[in-house]
Structures are given as structure tokens and as C-alpha cells.
mmCIF file with all atom_site columns, C-alpha atoms in Angstrom:
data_model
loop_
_atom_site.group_PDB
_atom_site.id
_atom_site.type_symbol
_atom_site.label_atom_id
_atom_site.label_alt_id
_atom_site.label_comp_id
_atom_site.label_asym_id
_atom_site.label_entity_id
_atom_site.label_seq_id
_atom_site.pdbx_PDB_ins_code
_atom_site.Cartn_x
_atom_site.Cartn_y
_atom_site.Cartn_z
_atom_site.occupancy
_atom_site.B_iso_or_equiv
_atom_site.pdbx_formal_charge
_atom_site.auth_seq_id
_atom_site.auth_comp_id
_atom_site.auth_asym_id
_atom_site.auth_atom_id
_atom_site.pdbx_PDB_model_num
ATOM 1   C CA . UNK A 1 1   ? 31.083  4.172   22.481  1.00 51.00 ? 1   UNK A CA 1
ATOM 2   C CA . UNK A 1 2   ? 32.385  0.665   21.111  1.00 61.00 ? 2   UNK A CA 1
ATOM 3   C CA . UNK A 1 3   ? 30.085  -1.966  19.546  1.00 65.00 ? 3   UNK A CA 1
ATOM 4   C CA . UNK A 1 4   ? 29.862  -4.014  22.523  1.00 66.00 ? 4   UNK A CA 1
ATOM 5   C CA . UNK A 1 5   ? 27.754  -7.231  22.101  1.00 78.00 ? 5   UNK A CA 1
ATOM 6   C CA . UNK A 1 6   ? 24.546  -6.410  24.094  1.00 75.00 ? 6   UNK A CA 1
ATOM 7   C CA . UNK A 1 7   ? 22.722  -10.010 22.571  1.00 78.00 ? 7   UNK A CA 1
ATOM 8   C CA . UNK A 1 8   ? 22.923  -12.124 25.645  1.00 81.00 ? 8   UNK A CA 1
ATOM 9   C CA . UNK A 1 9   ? 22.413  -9.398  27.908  1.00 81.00 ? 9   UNK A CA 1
ATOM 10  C CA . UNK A 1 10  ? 19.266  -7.726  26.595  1.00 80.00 ? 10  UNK A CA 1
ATOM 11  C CA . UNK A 1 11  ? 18.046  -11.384 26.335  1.00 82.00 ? 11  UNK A CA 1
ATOM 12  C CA . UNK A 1 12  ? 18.685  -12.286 30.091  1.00 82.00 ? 12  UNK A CA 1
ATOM 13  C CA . UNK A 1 13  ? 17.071  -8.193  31.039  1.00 82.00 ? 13  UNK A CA 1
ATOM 14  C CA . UNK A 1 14  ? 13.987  -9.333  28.847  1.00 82.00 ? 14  UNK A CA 1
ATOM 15  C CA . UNK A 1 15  ? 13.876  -12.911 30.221  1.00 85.00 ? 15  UNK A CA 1
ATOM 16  C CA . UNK A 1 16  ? 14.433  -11.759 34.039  1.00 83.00 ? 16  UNK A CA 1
ATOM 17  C CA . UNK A 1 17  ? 12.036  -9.095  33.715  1.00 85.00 ? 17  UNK A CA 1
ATOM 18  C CA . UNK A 1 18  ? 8.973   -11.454 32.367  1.00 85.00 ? 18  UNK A CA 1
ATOM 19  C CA . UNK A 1 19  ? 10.301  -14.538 34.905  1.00 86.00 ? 19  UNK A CA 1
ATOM 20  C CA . UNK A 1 20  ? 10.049  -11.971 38.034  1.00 85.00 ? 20  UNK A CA 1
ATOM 21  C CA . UNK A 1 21  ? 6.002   -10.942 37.102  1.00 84.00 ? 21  UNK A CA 1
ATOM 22  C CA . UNK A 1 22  ? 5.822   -14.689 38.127  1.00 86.00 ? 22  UNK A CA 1
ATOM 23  C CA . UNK A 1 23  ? 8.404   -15.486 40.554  1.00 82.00 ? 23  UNK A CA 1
ATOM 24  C CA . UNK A 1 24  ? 9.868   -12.802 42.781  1.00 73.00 ? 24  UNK A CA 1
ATOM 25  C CA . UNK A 1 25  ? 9.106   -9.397  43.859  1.00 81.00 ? 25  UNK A CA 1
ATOM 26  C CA . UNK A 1 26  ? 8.193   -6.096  42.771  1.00 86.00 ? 26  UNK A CA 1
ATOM 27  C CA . UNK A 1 27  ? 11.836  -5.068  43.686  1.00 88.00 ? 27  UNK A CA 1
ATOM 28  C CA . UNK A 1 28  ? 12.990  -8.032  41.399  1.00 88.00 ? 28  UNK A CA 1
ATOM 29  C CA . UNK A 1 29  ? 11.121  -7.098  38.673  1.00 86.00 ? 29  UNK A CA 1
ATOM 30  C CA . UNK A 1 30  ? 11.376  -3.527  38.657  1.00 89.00 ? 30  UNK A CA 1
ATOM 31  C CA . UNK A 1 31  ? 15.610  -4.145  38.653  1.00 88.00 ? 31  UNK A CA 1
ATOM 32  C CA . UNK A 1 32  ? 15.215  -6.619  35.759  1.00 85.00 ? 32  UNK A CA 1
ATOM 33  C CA . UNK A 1 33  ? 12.996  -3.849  33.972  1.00 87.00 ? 33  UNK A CA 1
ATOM 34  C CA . UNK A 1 34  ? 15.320  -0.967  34.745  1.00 91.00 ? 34  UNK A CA 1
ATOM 35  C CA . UNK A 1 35  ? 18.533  -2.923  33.741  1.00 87.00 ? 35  UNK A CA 1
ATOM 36  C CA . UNK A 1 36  ? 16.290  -4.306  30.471  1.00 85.00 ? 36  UNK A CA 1
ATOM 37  C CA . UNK A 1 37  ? 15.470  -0.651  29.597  1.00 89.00 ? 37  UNK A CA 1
ATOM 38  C CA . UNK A 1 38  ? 19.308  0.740   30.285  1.00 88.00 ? 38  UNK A CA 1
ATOM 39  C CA . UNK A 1 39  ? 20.732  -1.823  28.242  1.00 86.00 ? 39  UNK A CA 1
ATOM 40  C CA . UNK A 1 40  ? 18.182  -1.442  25.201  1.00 85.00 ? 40  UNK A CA 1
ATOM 41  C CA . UNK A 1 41  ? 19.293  2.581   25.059  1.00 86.00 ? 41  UNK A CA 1
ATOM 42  C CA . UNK A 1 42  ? 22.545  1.601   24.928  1.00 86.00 ? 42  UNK A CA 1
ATOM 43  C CA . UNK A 1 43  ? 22.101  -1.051  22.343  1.00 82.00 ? 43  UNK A CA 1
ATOM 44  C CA . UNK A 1 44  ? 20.077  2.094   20.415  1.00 82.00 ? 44  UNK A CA 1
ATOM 45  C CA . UNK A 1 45  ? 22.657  4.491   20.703  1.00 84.00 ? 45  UNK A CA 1
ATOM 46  C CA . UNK A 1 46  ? 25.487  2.117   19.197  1.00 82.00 ? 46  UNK A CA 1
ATOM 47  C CA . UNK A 1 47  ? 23.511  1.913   16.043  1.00 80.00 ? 47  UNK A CA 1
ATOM 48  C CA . UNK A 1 48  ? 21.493  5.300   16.201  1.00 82.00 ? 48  UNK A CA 1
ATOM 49  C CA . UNK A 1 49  ? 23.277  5.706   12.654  1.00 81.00 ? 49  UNK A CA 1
ATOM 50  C CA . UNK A 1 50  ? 22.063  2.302   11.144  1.00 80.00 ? 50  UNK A CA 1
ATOM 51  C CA . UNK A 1 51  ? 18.315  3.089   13.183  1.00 77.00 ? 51  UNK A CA 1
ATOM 52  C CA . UNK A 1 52  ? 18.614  6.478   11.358  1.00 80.00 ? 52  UNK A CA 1
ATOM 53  C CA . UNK A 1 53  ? 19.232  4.914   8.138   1.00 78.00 ? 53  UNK A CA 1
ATOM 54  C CA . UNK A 1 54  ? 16.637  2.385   8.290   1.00 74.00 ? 54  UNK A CA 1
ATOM 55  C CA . UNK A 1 55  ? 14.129  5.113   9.399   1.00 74.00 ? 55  UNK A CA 1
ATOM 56  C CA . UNK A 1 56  ? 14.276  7.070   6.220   1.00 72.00 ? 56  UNK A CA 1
ATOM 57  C CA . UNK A 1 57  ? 14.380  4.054   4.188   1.00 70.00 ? 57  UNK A CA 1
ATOM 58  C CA . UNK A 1 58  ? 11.223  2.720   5.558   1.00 66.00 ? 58  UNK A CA 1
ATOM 59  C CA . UNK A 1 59  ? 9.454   5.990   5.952   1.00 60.00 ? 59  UNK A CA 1
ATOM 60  C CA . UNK A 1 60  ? 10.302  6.296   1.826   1.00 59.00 ? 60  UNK A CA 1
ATOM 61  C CA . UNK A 1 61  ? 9.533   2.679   0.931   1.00 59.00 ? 61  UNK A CA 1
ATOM 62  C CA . UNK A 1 62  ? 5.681   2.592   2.961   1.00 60.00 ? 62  UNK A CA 1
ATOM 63  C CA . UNK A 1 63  ? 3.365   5.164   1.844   1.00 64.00 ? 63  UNK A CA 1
ATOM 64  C CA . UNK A 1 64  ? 0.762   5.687   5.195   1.00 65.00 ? 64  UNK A CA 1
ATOM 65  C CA . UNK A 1 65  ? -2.061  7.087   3.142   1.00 63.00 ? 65  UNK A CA 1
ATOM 66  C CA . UNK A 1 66  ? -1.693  4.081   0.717   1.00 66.00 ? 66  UNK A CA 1
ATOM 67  C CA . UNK A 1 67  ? -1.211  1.278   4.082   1.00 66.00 ? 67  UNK A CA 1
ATOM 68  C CA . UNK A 1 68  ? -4.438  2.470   5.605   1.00 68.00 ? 68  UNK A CA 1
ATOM 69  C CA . UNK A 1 69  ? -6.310  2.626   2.011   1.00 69.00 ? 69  UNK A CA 1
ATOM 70  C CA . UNK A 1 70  ? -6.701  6.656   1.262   1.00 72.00 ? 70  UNK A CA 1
ATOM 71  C CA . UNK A 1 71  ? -6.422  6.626   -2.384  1.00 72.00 ? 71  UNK A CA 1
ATOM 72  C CA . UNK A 1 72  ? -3.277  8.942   -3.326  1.00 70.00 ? 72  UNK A CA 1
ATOM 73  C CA . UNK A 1 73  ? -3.803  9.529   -6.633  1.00 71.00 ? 73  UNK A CA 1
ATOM 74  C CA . UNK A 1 74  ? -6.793  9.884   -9.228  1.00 71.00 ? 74  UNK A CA 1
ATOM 75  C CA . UNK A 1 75  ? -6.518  6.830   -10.815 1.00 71.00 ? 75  UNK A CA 1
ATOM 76  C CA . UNK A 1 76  ? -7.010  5.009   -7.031  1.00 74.00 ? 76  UNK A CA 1
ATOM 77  C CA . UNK A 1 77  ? -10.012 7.749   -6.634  1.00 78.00 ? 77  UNK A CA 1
ATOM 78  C CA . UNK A 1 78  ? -11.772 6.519   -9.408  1.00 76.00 ? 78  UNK A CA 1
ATOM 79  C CA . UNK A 1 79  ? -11.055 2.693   -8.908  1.00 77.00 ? 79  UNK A CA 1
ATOM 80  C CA . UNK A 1 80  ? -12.590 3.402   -5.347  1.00 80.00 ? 80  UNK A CA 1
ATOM 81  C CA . UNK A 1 81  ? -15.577 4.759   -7.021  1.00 84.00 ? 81  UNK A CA 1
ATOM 82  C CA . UNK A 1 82  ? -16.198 2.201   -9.050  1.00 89.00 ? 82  UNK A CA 1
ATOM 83  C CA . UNK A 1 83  ? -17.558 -1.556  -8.806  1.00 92.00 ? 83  UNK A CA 1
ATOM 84  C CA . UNK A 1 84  ? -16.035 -3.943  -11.131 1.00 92.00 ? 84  UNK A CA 1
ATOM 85  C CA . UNK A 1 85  ? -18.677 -5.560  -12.726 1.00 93.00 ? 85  UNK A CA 1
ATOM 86  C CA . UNK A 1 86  ? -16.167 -8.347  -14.217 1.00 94.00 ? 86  UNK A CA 1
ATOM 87  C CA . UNK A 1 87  ? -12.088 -8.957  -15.029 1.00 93.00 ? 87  UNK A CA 1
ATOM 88  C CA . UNK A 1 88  ? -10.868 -11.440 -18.481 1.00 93.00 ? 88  UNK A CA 1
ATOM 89  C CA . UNK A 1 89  ? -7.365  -10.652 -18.936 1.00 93.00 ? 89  UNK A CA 1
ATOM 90  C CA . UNK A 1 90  ? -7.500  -8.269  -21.264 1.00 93.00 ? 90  UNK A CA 1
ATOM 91  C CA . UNK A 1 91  ? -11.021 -6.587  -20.631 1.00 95.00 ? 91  UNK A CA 1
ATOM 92  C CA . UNK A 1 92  ? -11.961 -4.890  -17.678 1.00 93.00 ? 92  UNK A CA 1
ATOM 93  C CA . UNK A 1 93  ? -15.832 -3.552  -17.144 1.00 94.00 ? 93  UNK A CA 1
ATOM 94  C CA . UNK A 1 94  ? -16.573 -1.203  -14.014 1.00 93.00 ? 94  UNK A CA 1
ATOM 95  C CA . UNK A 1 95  ? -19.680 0.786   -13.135 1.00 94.00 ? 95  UNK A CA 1
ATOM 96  C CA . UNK A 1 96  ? -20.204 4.153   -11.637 1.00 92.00 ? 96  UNK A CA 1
ATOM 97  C CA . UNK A 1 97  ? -23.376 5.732   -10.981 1.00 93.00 ? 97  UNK A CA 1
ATOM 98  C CA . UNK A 1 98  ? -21.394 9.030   -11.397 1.00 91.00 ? 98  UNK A CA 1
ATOM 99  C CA . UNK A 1 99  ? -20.678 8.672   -14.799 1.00 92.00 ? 99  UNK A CA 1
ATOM 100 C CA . UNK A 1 100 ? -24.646 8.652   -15.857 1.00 94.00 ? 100 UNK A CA 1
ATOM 101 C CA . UNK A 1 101 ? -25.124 11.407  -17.272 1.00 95.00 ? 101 UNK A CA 1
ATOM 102 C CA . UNK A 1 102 ? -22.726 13.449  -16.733 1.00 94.00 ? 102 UNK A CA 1
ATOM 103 C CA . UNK A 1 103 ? -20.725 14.149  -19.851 1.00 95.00 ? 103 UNK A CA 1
ATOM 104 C CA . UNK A 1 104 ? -18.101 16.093  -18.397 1.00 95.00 ? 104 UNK A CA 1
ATOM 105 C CA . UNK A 1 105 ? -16.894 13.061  -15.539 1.00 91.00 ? 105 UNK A CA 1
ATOM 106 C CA . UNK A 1 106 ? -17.145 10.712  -19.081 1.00 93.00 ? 106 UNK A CA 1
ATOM 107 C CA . UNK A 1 107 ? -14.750 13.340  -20.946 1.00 93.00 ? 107 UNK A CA 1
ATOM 108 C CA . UNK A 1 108 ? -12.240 13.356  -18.074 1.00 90.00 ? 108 UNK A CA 1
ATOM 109 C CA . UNK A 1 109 ? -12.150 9.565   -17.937 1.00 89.00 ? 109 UNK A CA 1
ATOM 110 C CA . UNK A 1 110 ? -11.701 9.431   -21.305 1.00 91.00 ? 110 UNK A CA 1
ATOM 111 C CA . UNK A 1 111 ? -8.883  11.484  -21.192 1.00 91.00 ? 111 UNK A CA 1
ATOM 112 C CA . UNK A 1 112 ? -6.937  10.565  -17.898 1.00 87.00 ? 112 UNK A CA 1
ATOM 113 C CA . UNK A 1 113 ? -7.264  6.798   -20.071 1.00 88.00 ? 113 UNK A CA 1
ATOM 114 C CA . UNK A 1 114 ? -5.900  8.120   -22.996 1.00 90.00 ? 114 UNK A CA 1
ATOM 115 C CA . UNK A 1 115 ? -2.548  8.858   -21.886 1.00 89.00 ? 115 UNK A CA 1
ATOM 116 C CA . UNK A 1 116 ? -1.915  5.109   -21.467 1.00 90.00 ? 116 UNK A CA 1
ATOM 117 C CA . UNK A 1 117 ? -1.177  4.007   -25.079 1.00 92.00 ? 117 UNK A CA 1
ATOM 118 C CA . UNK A 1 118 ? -0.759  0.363   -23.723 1.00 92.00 ? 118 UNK A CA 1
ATOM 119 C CA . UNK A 1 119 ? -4.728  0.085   -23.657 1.00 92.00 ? 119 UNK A CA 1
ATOM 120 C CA . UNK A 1 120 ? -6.341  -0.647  -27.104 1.00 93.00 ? 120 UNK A CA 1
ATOM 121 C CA . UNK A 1 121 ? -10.430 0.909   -26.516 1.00 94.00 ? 121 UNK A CA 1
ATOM 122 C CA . UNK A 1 122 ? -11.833 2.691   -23.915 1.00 94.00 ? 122 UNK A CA 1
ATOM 123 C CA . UNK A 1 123 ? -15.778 2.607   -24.015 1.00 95.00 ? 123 UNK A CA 1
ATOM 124 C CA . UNK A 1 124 ? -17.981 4.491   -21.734 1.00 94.00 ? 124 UNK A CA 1
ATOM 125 C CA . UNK A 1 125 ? -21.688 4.242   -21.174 1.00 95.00 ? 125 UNK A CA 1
ATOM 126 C CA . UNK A 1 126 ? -23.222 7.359   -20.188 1.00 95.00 ? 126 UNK A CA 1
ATOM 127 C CA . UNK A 1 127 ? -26.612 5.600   -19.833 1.00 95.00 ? 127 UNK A CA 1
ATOM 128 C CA . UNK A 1 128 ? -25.855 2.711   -17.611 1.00 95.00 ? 128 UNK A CA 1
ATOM 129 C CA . UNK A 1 129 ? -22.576 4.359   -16.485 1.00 94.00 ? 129 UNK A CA 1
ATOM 130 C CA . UNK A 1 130 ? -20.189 1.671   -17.562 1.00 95.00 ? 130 UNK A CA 1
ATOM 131 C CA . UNK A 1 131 ? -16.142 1.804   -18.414 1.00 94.00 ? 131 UNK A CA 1
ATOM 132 C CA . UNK A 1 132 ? -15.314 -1.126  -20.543 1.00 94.00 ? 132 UNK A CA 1
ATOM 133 C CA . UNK A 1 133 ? -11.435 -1.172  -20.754 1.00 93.00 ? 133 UNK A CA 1
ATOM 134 C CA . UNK A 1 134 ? -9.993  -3.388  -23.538 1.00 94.00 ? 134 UNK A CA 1
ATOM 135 C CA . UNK A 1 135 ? -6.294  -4.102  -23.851 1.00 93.00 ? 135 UNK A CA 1
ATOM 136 C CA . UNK A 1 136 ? -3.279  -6.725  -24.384 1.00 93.00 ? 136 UNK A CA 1
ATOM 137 C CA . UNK A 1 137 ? -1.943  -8.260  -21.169 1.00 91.00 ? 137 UNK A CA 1
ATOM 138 C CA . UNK A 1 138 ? 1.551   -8.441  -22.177 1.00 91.00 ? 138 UNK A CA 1
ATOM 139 C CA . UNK A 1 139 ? 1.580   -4.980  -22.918 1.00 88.00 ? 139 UNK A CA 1
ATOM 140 C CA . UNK A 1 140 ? 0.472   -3.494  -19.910 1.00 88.00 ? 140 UNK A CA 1
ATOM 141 C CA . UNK A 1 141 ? 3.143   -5.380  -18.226 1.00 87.00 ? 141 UNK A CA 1
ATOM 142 C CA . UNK A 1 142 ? 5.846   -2.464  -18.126 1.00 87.00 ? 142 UNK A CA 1
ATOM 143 C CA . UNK A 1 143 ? 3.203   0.424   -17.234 1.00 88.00 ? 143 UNK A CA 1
ATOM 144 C CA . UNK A 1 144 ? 2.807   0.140   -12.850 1.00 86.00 ? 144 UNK A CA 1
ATOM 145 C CA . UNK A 1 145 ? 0.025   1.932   -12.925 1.00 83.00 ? 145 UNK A CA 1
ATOM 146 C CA . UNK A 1 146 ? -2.282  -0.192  -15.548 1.00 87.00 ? 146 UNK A CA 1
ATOM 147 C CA . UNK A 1 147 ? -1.013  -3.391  -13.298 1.00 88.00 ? 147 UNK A CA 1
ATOM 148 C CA . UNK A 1 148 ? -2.612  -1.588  -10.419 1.00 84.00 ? 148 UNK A CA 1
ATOM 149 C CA . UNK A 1 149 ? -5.577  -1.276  -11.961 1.00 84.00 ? 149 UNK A CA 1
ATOM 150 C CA . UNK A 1 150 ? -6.051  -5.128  -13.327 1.00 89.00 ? 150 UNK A CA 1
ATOM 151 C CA . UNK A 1 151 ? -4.811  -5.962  -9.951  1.00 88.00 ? 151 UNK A CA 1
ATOM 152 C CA . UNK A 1 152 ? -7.778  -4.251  -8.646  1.00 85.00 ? 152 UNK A CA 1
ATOM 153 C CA . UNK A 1 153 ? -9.905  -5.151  -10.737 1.00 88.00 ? 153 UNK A CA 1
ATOM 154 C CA . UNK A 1 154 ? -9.076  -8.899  -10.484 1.00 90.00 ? 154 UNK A CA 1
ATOM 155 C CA . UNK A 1 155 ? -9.387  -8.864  -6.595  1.00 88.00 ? 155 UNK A CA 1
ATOM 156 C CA . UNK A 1 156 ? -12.507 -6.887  -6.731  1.00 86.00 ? 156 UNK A CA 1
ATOM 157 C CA . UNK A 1 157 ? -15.121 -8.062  -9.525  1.00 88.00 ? 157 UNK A CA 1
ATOM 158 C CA . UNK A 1 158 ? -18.480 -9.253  -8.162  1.00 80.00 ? 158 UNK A CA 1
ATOM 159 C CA . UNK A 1 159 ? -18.836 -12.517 -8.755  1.00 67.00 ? 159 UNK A CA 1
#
């Protein structure tokens, strides 16, 4: 089927169907709806391809588990559980009561932060249960992830 402009009249279908709840019948209404609807499946099917297109763009670019907050990785996990307890670029301190005590949690922290070379001292309290994370801002700047986590840090310390 040709391109055929369907602007003007999938404006006047949408326009005539919201003028007849006010003015005019049910029979009005329901033709303005039923033209509306016929015209807006045509309209689809001309650029089904372009729709398509867009679809798997979209579906690539927006993560659901990340748009309703479900952390997706262990990084976000850990941020979750944590409260940031204050932000200066260039040191980060968080708290979480799952680290006290519990040597093995502090071991893998230590380790999931020590494949970022960009951060200069990791420091964790097994007493209190604190993460102090020291580093240079400019050199975190290439590394997404570590720009997460000062985002998040940033927009959640306790003031």
C-alpha cells in the first residue's frame, strides 16, 4: 500500500470522535471512533517496518528491570544495600550492617573493587561495617560503572 498522508485525517477522526462525546449522538461518535480506529491501522501498517524498527531499538536502549529499580547487576546489589554515609569528589563512605563481621562479604567487596584500577584505596570496617572508597575524579571518568556509583552516591548521602 502507498504512503498516503493520513495527518489531517487521523486528526479530524481524533477531533470528531472527542467533539461528538459532547455534541451529537452515540451513532456520531461511535462513526468518528470507528473511522479514527480504521484510519490509525492503516497509518500502522504503512510504517509497520519503521514501528518494527523502532521497537527493537527501544526494547535494546531501556532496560525494564533497571526503569522500575531491580538492581541488574552486583555492583547495583550492593549500592542498594548500602547507605551512603557521605560523597567529596573523590571519597565515597557507605555503611552496611552486613559487612560487620562477616569476613567473607568484606573479602568479596574487596575483590569485586579491586578490578577497578581507576580507584586509589579501598578501606573496609568490619567493626562498624564501613566502605571508604578513595579515588581521583578525573580518572574514573572513562569507567561507566565507577560513574554509576559516585552518581549514586552523590544523590543518596544522608545529609
Amino acid at each position: 500500500m502507498k504512503n498516503v498522508g493520513l495527518g489531517i485525517p487521523l486528526a479530524v477522526g481524533m477531533a470528531g470522535t472527542v467533539a461528538s462525546l459532547f455534541v451529537g449522538g452515540k451513532k456520531l461518535h461511535t462513526a468518528f471512533g470507528i473511522a479514527w480506529t480504521a484510519l490509525s491501522l492503516v497509518h500502522a501498517y504503512q510504517y509497520r517496518k519503521n514501528m518494527k524498527n523502532n521497537m527493537k531499538k527501544g526494547i535494546q536502549k531501556v532496560n525494564i528491570l533497571k526503569a522500575v529499580g531491580i538492581p541488574t547487576t552486583k555492583l547495583e546489589w550492593f549500592l542498594k544495600s548500602v547507605k551512603v554515609a557521605s560523597y567529596i569528589p573523590g571519597r565515597i563512605r557507605v555503611y552496611s550492617k552486613a559487612l560487620i563481621n562477616n569476613p567473607q562479604l568484606k573479602e568479596k567487596v574487596e575483590n569485586a573493587l579491586a578490578k577497578y584500577p581507576e580507584l586509589d584505596k579501598v578501606t573496609i570496617n568490619l567493626i562498624s561495617g564501613s566502605v571508604l572508597i578513595q579515588y581521583r575524579p578525573e580518572n574514573i571518568k572513562a569507567n561507566k560503572e565507577l560513574c554509576e556509583i559516585v552518581n549514586y552516591a552523590k544523590n543518596h548521602v544522608k545529609r
